[in-house]
Amino acid sequence: MTDRELRDDFIRSSQKELLQTILHEIPGNTLGDWKDTLESVLFLLFRHTELYRGSLRLLVTDSPDIQVKMYPEGTFLVSSALLDYIDITVYENAAESSRRIRNLDAEREALLVPFLAIEAAHFALDQPFTKYKRITEKKAGSANPAMYTDEEIFKADSMALVLMELAEFSSGSYINWLKTLGKIAKDKEVYPEFSDYLRSFPAPESRLAAIEAERKNIENITGEFSSVLTSLRTATAFSESAAGLAALQESYPHSSFIMRLNALILHQEWFFNLTFENQFLQTFFPVAQDFSPYRNAMIALAKQNTARESQHTLIKNQNTIPGNVRIYNAALDAYKNALEIYTDPAFSSSYAMLLARKGTEADRNNALSIAENAAAQEAGSHSIIARTNYATLLFLMEADSSRAYLLLENLVSIASSESVQSRVLITEGFPGDFRDILLNQALMMRMQGNVVRLNEKLSALEKMSIPENVKSTPIRFIAPGDNTDELLIRWGQPSEIVYNYYTEKWMYPSLAADIFAIPEDKTKRTGKITLIKLKTGSPISPAGNIRTGDSRADFESVFGSPLYQAGDSRIYLKDGNRYAVLYLAGKIRQIIISR
């Protein structure tokens, strides 16, 4: 059997197992606060890390044994025994400390995350399929092909630590978890629910020793992944990130996570190095972007208010690949490799946008078909990536320009609505930027010479920006636009500065805050602050004594209603600042302040 056939067989086999498991499902509406906690942790591990944006369903089963498992079609199983164990542990700990009583949710989350992170790591490394393939082929030398090998577990442990840091959990809780498992393993009679769970892993002491031996390497790998995510979120340093991913591939040769990131990095590197006239319209990437250095230039292009002489200059009749052909082909290959492992509508549609520029009619038609199917699969979800890309491609190929505009108009209504519900329990998030829908509409109208509609969209975009003559309000004495010399005076030395060619990340863990800056010019050693990021537990208030952890209602009592959505966040404008707020379970998880 080919790997593709084996994967299909793997999914069918898993679905049969799920049919039995689902008989013991506990309805979500009976889970109480656990539903919010589970959803939030899974969102951060899978969406916030950009590990996976596809269908992800939570399944909690009534079972006396500890069970945690992710199925290949996107079901994430957690047993009631695990939730009961965590609740008992939290309340026993709370009895010993009044401080812990005040923060039960955080205690519960810290105990839960490692159990889920190791499963997310298996998924990131494609280990479930490797194990299934080993079982199917009955490879010689495998003592028990139905079990992960020790080496696979050690690799997964290292990836779990990486994912926890990327999701902004403390990786220290993973070490504490392994130590606790070691104690439980020595007292199995007290914890019978752990019996089968512990048998599926090497001894916790072995895992801790492996982590300690690789600690420095794990720190370096985490830094590489963090730099890649920064590159995607700021649309900068693509070449450096591509080189970093090539190095990471050597450590994790079968990682679907790396394949996904590599495809997106190469695609963005190729796309954003095209002239703005050759980009035509914005491509929507399935990544939560914090900042785009290119959007204002595209808006300026739309403002030129000049129709093209004819539409033959769009992609319909192109017979060559524009831009850097080497990077284009590398991006195309990277997508194909990633799509062999899994698909999701947003990622497939991003691939379609790339494929459509290959320069042949057959590839364009194939791309349109892929984009149409992806858009249909995405219908009813929170994400708008696939549907926006499909509308964009309809216009670029001149297949149905009027329908393309109307599809985007419908998405404007959907994305403006607070009543949008995901069709899966774990929301896909909103990785795109609402403004780019309006921008693509404006560019369409520019190309068609429809000045009235063009001006309508430009006016709507203008209302979503901060006037240049309005000064930013300082946050703890620092404002976007200040230089890093001022930051040093006001906040002191950071614990670490992470550099790539275009950006600097100044880290202040005692404030649970990061500052992002770009060089002011090549002759100055100071940087200009672009983003202030307040993370969970930050004591810094943006205004009105509001902090992370507060409710959305509290935030909006000070900042009003959001103007639009972008990068999984709601966006507010106030006093010269743009506030991007990530809410999980109705509470503030993160605030990013910019212009």
Short mmCIF file of C-alpha atoms in Angstrom, two decimals, residues 2 9 65 96 99 123 145 155 267 279-280 296 306 348 372-373 432 436-437 460 468 477 502 562:
data_model
loop_
_atom_site.label_atom_id
_atom_site.label_comp_id
_atom_site.label_asym_id
_atom_site.label_seq_id
_atom_site.Cartn_x
_atom_site.Cartn_y
_atom_site.Cartn_z
CA THR A 2 1.11 3.57 -0.65
CA ASP A 9 -6.94 3.11 6.09
CA ASP A 65 -9.18 5.26 33.41
CA GLU A 96 -2.61 23.99 51.77
CA ARG A 99 -3.21 31.96 47.47
CA PHE A 123 0.33 14.99 16.05
CA PRO A 145 4.69 -2.20 17.24
CA LYS A 155 11.14 13.32 20.59
CA HIS A 267 4.61 31.17 -0.13
CA GLN A 279 0.10 40.69 -6.46
CA PHE A 280 -3.20 42.04 -7.84
CA ASN A 296 -0.70 50.40 3.50
CA THR A 306 -7.05 54.23 -12.05
CA SER A 348 -5.84 23.99 0.95
CA GLU A 372 -14.21 25.99 -4.37
CA ASN A 373 -14.17 22.72 -2.41
CA GLY A 432 -7.24 36.66 8.57
CA ASP A 436 -8.18 42.76 3.74
CA ILE A 437 -11.66 41.76 2.59
CA ALA A 460 -14.64 52.06 5.42
CA GLU A 468 -1.54 60.29 11.71
CA PHE A 477 5.20 55.12 30.17
CA TYR A 502 14.00 42.90 10.63
CA PRO A 562 -14.67 46.18 18.60
#
